[in-house]
Short mmCIF file of C-alpha atoms in Angstrom, two decimals:
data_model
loop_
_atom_site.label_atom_id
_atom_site.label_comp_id
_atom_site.label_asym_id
_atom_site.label_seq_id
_atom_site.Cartn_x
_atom_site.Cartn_y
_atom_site.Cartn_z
CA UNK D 948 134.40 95.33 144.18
CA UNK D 949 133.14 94.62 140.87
CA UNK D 950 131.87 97.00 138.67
CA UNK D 951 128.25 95.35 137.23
CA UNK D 952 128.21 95.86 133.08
CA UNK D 953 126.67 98.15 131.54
CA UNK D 954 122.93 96.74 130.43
CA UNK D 955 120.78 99.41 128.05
CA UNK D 956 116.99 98.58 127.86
CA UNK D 957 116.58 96.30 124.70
CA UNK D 958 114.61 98.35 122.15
CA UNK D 959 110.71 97.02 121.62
CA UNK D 960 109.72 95.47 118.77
CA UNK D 961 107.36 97.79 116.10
CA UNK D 962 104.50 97.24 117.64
CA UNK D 963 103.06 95.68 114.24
CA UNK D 964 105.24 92.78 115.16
CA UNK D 965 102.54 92.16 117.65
CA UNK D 966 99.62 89.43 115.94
CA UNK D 967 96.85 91.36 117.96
CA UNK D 968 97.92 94.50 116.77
CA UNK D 969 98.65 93.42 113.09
CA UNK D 970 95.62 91.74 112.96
CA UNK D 971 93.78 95.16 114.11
CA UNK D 972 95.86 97.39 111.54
CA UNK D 973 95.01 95.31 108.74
CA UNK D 974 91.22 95.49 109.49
CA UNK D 975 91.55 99.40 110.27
CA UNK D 976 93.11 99.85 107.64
CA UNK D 977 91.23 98.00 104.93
CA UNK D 978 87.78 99.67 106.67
CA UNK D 979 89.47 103.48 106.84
CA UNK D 980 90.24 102.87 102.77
CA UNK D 981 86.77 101.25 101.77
CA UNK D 982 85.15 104.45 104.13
CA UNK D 983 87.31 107.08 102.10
CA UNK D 984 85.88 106.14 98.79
CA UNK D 985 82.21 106.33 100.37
CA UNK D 986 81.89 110.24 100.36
CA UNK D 987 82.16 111.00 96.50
CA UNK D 988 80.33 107.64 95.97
CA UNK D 989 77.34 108.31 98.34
CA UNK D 990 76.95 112.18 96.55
CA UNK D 991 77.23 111.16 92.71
CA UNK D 992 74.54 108.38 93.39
CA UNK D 993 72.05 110.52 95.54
CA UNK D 994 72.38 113.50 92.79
CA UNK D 995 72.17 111.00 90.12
CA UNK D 996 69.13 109.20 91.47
CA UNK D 997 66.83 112.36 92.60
CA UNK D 998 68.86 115.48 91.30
CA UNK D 999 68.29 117.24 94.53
CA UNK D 1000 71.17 118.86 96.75
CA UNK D 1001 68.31 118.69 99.85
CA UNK D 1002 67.92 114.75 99.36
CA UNK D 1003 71.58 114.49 99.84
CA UNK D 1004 71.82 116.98 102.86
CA UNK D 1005 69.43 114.46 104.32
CA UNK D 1006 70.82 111.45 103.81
CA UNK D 1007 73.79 113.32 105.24
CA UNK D 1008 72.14 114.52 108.23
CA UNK D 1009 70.47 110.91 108.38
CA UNK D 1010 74.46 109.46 109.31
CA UNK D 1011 75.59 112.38 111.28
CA UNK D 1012 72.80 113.19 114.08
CA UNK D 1013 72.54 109.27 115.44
CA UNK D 1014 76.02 109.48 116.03
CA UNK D 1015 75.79 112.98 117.57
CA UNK D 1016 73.65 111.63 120.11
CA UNK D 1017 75.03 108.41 121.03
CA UNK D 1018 78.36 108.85 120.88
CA UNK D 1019 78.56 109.30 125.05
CA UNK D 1020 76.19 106.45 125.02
CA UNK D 1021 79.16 104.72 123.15
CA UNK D 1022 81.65 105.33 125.47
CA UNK D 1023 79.58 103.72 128.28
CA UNK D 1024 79.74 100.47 126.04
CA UNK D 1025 83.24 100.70 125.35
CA UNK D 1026 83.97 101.30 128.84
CA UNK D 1027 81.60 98.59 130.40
CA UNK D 1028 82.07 95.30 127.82
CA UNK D 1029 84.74 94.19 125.69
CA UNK D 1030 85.97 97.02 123.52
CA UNK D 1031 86.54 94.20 121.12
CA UNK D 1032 83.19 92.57 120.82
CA UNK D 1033 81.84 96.32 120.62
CA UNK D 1034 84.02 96.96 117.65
CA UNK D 1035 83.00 93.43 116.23
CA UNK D 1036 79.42 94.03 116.22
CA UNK D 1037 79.30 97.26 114.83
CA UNK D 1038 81.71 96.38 111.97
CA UNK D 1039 78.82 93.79 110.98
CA UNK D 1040 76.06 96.42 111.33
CA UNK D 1041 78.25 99.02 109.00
CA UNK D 1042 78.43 95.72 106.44
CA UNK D 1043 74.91 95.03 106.45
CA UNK D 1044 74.05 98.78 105.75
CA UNK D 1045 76.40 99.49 103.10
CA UNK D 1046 75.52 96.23 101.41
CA UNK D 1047 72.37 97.44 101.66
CA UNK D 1048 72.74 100.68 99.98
CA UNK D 1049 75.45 99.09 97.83
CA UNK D 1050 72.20 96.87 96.14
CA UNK D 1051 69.73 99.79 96.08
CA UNK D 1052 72.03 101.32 94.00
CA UNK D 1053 72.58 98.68 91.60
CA UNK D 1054 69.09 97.88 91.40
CA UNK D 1055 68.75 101.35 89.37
CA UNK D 1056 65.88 102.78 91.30
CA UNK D 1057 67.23 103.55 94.99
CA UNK D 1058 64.58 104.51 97.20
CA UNK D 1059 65.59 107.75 99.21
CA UNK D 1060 64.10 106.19 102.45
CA UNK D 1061 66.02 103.05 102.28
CA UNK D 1062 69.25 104.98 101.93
CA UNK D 1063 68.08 107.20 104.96
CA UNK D 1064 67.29 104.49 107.04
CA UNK D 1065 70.61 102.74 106.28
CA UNK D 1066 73.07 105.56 106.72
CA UNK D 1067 71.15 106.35 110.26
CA UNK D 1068 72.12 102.68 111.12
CA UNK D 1069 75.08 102.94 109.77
CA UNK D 1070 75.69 106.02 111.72
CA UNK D 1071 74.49 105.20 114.63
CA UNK D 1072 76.90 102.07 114.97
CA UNK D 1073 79.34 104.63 113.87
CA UNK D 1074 79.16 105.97 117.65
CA UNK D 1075 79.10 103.17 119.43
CA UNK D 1076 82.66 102.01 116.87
CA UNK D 1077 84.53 105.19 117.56
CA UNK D 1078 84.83 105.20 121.07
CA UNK D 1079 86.94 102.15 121.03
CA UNK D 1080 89.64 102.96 118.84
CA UNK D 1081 91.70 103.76 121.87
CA UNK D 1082 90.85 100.63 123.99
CA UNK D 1083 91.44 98.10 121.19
CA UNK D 1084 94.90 100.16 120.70
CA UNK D 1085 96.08 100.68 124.44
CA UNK D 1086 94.91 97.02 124.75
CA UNK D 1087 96.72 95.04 121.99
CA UNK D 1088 100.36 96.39 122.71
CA UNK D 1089 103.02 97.29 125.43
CA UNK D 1090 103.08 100.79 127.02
CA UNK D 1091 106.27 101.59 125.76
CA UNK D 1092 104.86 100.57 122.06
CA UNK D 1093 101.48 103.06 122.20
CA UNK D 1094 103.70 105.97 120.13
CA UNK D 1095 104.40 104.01 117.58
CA UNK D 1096 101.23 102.03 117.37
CA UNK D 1097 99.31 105.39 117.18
CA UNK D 1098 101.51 106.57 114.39
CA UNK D 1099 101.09 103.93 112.50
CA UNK D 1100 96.97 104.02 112.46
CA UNK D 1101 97.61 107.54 111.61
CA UNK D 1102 99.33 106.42 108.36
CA UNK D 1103 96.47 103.57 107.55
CA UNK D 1104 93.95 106.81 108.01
CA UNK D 1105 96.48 109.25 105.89
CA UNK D 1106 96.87 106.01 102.92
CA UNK D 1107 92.98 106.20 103.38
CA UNK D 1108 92.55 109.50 102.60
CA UNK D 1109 94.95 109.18 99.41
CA UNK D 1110 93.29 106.28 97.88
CA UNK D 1111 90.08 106.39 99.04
CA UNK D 1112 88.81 109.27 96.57
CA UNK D 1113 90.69 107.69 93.58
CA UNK D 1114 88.83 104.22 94.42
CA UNK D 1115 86.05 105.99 94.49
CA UNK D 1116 86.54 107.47 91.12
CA UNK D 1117 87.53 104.86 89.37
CA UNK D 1118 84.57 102.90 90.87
CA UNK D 1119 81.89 105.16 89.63
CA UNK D 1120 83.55 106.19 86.20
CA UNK D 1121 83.40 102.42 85.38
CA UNK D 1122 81.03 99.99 87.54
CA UNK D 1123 78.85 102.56 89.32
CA UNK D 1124 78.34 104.01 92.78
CA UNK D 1125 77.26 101.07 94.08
CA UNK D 1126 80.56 98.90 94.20
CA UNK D 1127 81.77 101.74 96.01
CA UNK D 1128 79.34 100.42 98.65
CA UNK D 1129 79.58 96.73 98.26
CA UNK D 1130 83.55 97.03 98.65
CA UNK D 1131 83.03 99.06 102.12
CA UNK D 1132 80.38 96.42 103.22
CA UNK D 1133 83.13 93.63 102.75
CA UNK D 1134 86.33 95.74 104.41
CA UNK D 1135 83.86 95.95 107.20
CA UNK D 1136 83.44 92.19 106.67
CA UNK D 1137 87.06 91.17 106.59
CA UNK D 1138 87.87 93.72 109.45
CA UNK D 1139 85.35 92.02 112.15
CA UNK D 1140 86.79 88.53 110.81
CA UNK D 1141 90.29 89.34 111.79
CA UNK D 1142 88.87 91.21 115.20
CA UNK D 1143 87.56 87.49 116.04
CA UNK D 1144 91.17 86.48 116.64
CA UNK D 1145 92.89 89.75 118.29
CA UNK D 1146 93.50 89.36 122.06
CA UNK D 1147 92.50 92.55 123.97
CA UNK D 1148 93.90 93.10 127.64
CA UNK D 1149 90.62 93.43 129.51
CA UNK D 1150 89.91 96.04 132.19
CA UNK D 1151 87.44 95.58 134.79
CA UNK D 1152 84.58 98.05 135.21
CA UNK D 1153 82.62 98.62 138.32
CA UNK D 1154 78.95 98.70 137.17
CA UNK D 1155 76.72 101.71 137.39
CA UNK D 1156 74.08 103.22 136.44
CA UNK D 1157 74.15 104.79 133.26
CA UNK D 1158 73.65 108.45 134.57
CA UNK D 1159 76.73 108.00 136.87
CA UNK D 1160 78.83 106.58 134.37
CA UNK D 1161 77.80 109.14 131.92
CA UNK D 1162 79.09 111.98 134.85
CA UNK D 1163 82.56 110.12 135.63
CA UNK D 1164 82.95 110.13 132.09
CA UNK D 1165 82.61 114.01 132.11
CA UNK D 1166 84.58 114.47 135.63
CA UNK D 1167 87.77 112.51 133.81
CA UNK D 1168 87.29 115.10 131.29
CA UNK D 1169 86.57 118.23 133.69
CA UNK D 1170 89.98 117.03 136.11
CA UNK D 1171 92.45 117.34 133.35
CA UNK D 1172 92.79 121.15 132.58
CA UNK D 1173 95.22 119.96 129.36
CA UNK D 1174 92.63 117.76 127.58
CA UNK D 1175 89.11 119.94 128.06
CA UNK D 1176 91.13 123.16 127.30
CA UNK D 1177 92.78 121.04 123.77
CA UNK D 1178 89.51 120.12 123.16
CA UNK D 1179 88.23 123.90 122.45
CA UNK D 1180 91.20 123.74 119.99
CA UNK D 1181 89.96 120.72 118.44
CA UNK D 1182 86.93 121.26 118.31
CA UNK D 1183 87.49 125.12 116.66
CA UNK D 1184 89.65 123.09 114.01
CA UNK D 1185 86.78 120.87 112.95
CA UNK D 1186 84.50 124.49 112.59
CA UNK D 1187 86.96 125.82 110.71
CA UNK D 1188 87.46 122.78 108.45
CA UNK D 1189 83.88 123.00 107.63
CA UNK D 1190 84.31 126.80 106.74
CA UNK D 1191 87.27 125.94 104.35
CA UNK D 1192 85.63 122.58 102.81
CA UNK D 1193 82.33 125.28 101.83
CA UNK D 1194 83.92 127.98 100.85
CA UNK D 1195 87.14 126.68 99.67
CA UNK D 1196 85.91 124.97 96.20
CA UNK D 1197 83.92 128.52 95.01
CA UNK D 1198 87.21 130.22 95.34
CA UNK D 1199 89.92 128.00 93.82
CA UNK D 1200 87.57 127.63 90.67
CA UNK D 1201 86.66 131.49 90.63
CA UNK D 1202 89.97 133.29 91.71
CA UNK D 1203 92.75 130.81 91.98
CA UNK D 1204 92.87 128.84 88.52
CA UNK D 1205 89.44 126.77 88.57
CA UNK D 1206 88.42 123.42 90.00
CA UNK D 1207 92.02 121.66 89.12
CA UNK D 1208 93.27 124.08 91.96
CA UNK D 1209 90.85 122.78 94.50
CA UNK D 1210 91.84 119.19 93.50
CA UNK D 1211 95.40 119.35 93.60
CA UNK D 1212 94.73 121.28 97.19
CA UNK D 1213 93.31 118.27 98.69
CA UNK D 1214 95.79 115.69 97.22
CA UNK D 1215 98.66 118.00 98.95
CA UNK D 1216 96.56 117.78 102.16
CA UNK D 1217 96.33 114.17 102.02
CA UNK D 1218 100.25 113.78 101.37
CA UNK D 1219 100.91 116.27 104.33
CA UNK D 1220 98.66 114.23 106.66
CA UNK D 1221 100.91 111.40 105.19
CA UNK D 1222 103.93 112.98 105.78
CA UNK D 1223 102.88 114.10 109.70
CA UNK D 1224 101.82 111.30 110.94
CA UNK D 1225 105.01 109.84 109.69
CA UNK D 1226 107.10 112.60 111.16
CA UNK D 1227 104.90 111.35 115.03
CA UNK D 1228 106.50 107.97 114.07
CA UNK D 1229 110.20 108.97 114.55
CA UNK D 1230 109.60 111.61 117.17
CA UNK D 1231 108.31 112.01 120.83
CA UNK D 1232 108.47 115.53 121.50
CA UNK D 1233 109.22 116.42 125.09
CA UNK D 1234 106.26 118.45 125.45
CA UNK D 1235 103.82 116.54 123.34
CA UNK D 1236 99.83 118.20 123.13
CA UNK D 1237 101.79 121.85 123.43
CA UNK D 1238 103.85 120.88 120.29
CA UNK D 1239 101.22 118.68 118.63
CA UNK D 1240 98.48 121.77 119.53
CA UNK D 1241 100.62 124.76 117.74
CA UNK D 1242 101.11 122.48 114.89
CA UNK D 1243 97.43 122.45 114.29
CA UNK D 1244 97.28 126.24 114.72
CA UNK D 1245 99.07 126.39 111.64
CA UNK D 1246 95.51 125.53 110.01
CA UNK D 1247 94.69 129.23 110.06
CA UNK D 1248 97.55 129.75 107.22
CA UNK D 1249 95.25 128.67 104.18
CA UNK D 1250 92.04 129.75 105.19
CA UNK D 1251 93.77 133.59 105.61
CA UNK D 1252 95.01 132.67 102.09
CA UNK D 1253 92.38 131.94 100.90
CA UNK D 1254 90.33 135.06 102.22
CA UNK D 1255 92.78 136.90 100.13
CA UNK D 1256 93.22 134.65 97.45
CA UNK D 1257 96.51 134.54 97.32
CA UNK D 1258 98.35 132.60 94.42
CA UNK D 1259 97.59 129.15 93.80
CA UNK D 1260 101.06 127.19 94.86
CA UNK D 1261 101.51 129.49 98.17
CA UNK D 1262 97.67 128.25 99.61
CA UNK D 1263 98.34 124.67 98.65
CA UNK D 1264 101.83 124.75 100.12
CA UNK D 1265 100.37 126.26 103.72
CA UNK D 1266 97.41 123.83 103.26
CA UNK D 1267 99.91 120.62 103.00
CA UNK D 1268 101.42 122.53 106.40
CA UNK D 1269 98.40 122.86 107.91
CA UNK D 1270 97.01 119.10 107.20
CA UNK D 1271 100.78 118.08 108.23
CA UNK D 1272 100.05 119.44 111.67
CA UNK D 1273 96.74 117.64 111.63
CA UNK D 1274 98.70 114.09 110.48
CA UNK D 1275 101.49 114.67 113.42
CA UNK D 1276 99.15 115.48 116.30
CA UNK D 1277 96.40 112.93 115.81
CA UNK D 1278 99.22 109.51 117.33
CA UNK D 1279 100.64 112.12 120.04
CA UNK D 1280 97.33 113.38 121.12
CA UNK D 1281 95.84 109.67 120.97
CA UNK D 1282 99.05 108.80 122.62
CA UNK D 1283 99.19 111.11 125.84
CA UNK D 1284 95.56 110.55 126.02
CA UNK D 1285 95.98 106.55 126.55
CA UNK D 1286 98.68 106.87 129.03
CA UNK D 1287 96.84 109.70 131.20
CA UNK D 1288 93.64 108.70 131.31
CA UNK D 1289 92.33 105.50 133.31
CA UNK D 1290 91.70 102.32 131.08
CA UNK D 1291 88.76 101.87 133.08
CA UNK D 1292 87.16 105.53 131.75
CA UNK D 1293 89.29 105.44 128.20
CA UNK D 1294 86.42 105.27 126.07
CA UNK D 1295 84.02 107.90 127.79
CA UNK D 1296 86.74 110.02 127.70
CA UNK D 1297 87.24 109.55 123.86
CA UNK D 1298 83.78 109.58 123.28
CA UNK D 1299 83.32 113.34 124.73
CA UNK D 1300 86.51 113.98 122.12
CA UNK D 1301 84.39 112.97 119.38
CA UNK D 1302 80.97 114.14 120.44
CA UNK D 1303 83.08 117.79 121.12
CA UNK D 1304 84.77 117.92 117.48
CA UNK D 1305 81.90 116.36 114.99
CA UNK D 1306 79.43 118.68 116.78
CA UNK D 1307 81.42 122.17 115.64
CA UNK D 1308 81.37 120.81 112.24
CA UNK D 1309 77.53 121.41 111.25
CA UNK D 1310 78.01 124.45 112.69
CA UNK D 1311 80.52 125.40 109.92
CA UNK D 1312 78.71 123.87 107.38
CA UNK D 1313 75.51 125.80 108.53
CA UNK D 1314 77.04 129.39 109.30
CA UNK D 1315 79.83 129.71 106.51
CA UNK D 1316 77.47 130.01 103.22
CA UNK D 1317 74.97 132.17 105.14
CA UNK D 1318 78.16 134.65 106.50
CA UNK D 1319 79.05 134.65 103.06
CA UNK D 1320 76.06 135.42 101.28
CA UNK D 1321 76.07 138.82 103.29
CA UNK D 1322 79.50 139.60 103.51
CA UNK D 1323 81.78 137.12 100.93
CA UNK D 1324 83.62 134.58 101.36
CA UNK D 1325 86.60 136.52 103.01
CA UNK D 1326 84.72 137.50 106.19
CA UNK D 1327 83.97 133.99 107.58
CA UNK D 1328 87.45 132.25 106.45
CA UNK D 1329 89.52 134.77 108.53
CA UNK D 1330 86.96 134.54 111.55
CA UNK D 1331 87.42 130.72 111.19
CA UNK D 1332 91.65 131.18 111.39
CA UNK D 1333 90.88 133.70 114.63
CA UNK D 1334 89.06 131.37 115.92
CA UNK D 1335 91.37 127.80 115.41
CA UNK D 1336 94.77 129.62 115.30
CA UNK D 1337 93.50 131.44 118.87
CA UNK D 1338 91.55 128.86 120.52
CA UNK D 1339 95.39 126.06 119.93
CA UNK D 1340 97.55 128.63 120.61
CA UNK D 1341 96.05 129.65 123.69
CA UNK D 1342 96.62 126.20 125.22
CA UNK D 1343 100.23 127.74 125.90
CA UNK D 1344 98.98 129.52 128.56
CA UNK D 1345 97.69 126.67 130.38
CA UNK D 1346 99.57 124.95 133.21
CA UNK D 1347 98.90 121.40 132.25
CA UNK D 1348 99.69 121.15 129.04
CA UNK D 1349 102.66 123.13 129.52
CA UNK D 1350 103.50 120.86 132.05
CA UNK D 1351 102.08 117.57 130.66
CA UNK D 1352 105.97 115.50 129.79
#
């Protein structure tokens, strides 16, 4: 009898070898990088125009609670229609409204309304975009490929984060605020453009009403003890980001070498995320949200340091750590979320992810200053590291994620 040869799987391609994917990394990427400059833009111009911390918190609040509350909304869309013409239409909504803004501000003489109005928009498309992310993804490539494909949108979000806030600077330093805005409007431009060609495997929906697609949604989430019980962790992360993003700043200037320290802090953190997401790119842990959730417990490292103000190079080491955690679970977690959860329910389910993370953030924002008006700044940083460092590493101790391969 003959023996048949030996025949190993031939590796898959990158999956940016894919046009449908390339096409959708390019116009992620160009969008995540035009969105990181928008931040420092959007504060220098509202403090310029009206000198008033309160008109920015509103404008702020103006993005954020639209797509607080339709963001499960969004995942009904993304679920029921083409994740693709979903993502289309709201990248042409973001456009108009940052163009918008973009020629208030040149004008000279925003009006506060118009910029309310257009970052409400703006956010509200915002939830109806985010909710797709992992349908367009899981759609455009192989199964095999969705590691890899993850990992690299992780890196487009990390390069984001890197050059978004120099863009930004040398934007307003030379032209204004305003070209911040314009250049976002036209990555949003270029981004639906290229979505008009990307081929997305569709998945067919039974239709319901909107009430019983909203509670499927929410039983997908409920049946899988490993994601709702991640999701505490996630979401105690984003609090605790909040705490360390208000706080943080007061205390590099006043006890750790002034405002250079805070800078250099975040440029670490942005070459950590870098560096993480990277790291997901050459390896597929065994065990992936137990690994990828202790490696976000390791966020509780700077914010103790900073309670204690510890010296300057040790808290921007363990805050590089901490943001390297963040950069290496964000392709696993997307990843074990796209092969576990129906394509039919993907975007509900990553629509309750959202809703469950952005929602702890005001909370930080709201309850750090006021903690440490009455008992400084060190009280609320190390609840914030009880709280994220206890609320990932108790995921050990439950049986799915242990057991989730």
């Amino acid at each position: 009898m003959t023996a048949a040869p030996d025949t190993a799987p031939l590796p898959l391609p990158h999956p940016l070898r894919t046009r449908s994917f390339r096409l959708l990394f390019t116009g992620r990427a160009l969008s995540l990088l035009g969105d990181a400059a928008i931040p420092a833009a959007l504060a220098l111009a509202v403090l310029e125009a009206t000198g008033s911390t309160s008109a920015l918190a509103l404008v702020l609040g103006c993005a954020m609670v639209p797509k607080l509350l339709l963001l499960p909304l969004g995942g009904v869309v993304g679920d029921r229609f083409d994740a693709r013409t979903v993502a289309l239409t709201t990248d042409l909504v973001r456009c108009v409204t940052q163009l918008v803004v973009g020629v208030q501000l040149l004008g000279g003489a925003p009006s506060l309304a118009v910029l309310a109005v257009a970052e409400a928009l703006g956010g509200a498309a915002g939830a109806f975009a985010m909710p797709t992310s992992s349908p367009l993804v899981k759609g455009t490539v192989p199964a095999g490929s969705l590691h890899r494909a993850n990992a690299a949108m992780s890196v487009a979000q990390s390069a984001g984060r890197l050059g978004g806030p120099a863009l930004a600077g040398t934007l307003v330093l030379t032209v204004g605020p305003g070209w911040a805005f314009v250049l976002d409007a036209a990555t949003f431009a270029v981004s639906a453009l290229l979505l008009t060609a990307v081929r997305v495997e569709r998945v067919a929906v039974p239709r319901r009403s909107l009430r019983a697609d909203l509670m499927e949604g929410w039983r997908e989430v409920r049946s899988r003890d490993w994601y709702w019980s991640s999701l505490i962790g996630h979401s105690a992360w984003n609090g605790a980001a909040a705490v360390l993003m208000t706080l943080g700043p007061a205390v590099a200037v006043q006890r750790l070498g002034g405002g250079t320290t805070w800078v250099v802090l975040l440029q670490v953190g942005a070459v950590g995320f870098l560096l993480g997401a990277l790291l997901a790119d050459r390896v597929s842990p065994r065990r992936p949200v137990l690994v990828a959730n202790l490696g976000l417990a390791t966020y509780a490292l700077p914010l103790v340091l900073l309670a204690v103000a510890a010296p300057a190079p040790v808290t921007i080491a363990a805050y590089g750590l901490a943001q390297a955690g963040l950069g290496f679970l964000s392709p696993v977690w997307s990843t074990a979320v796209q092969r576990e959860v129906p394509a039919h329910a993907l975007a509900r389910v990553t629509s309750y992810d959202w809703l469950l993370s952005l929602a702890a953030m005001p909370l930080g924002y709201v309850l750090a200053p006021l903690a440490a008006s009455a008992w400084g700044p060190g009280v609320p940083l190390v609840a914030a590291a009880v709280a994220v460092g206890g609320c990932c590493l108790a995921t050990v101790l439950v049986p799915g994620v242990r057991r989730l391969a």
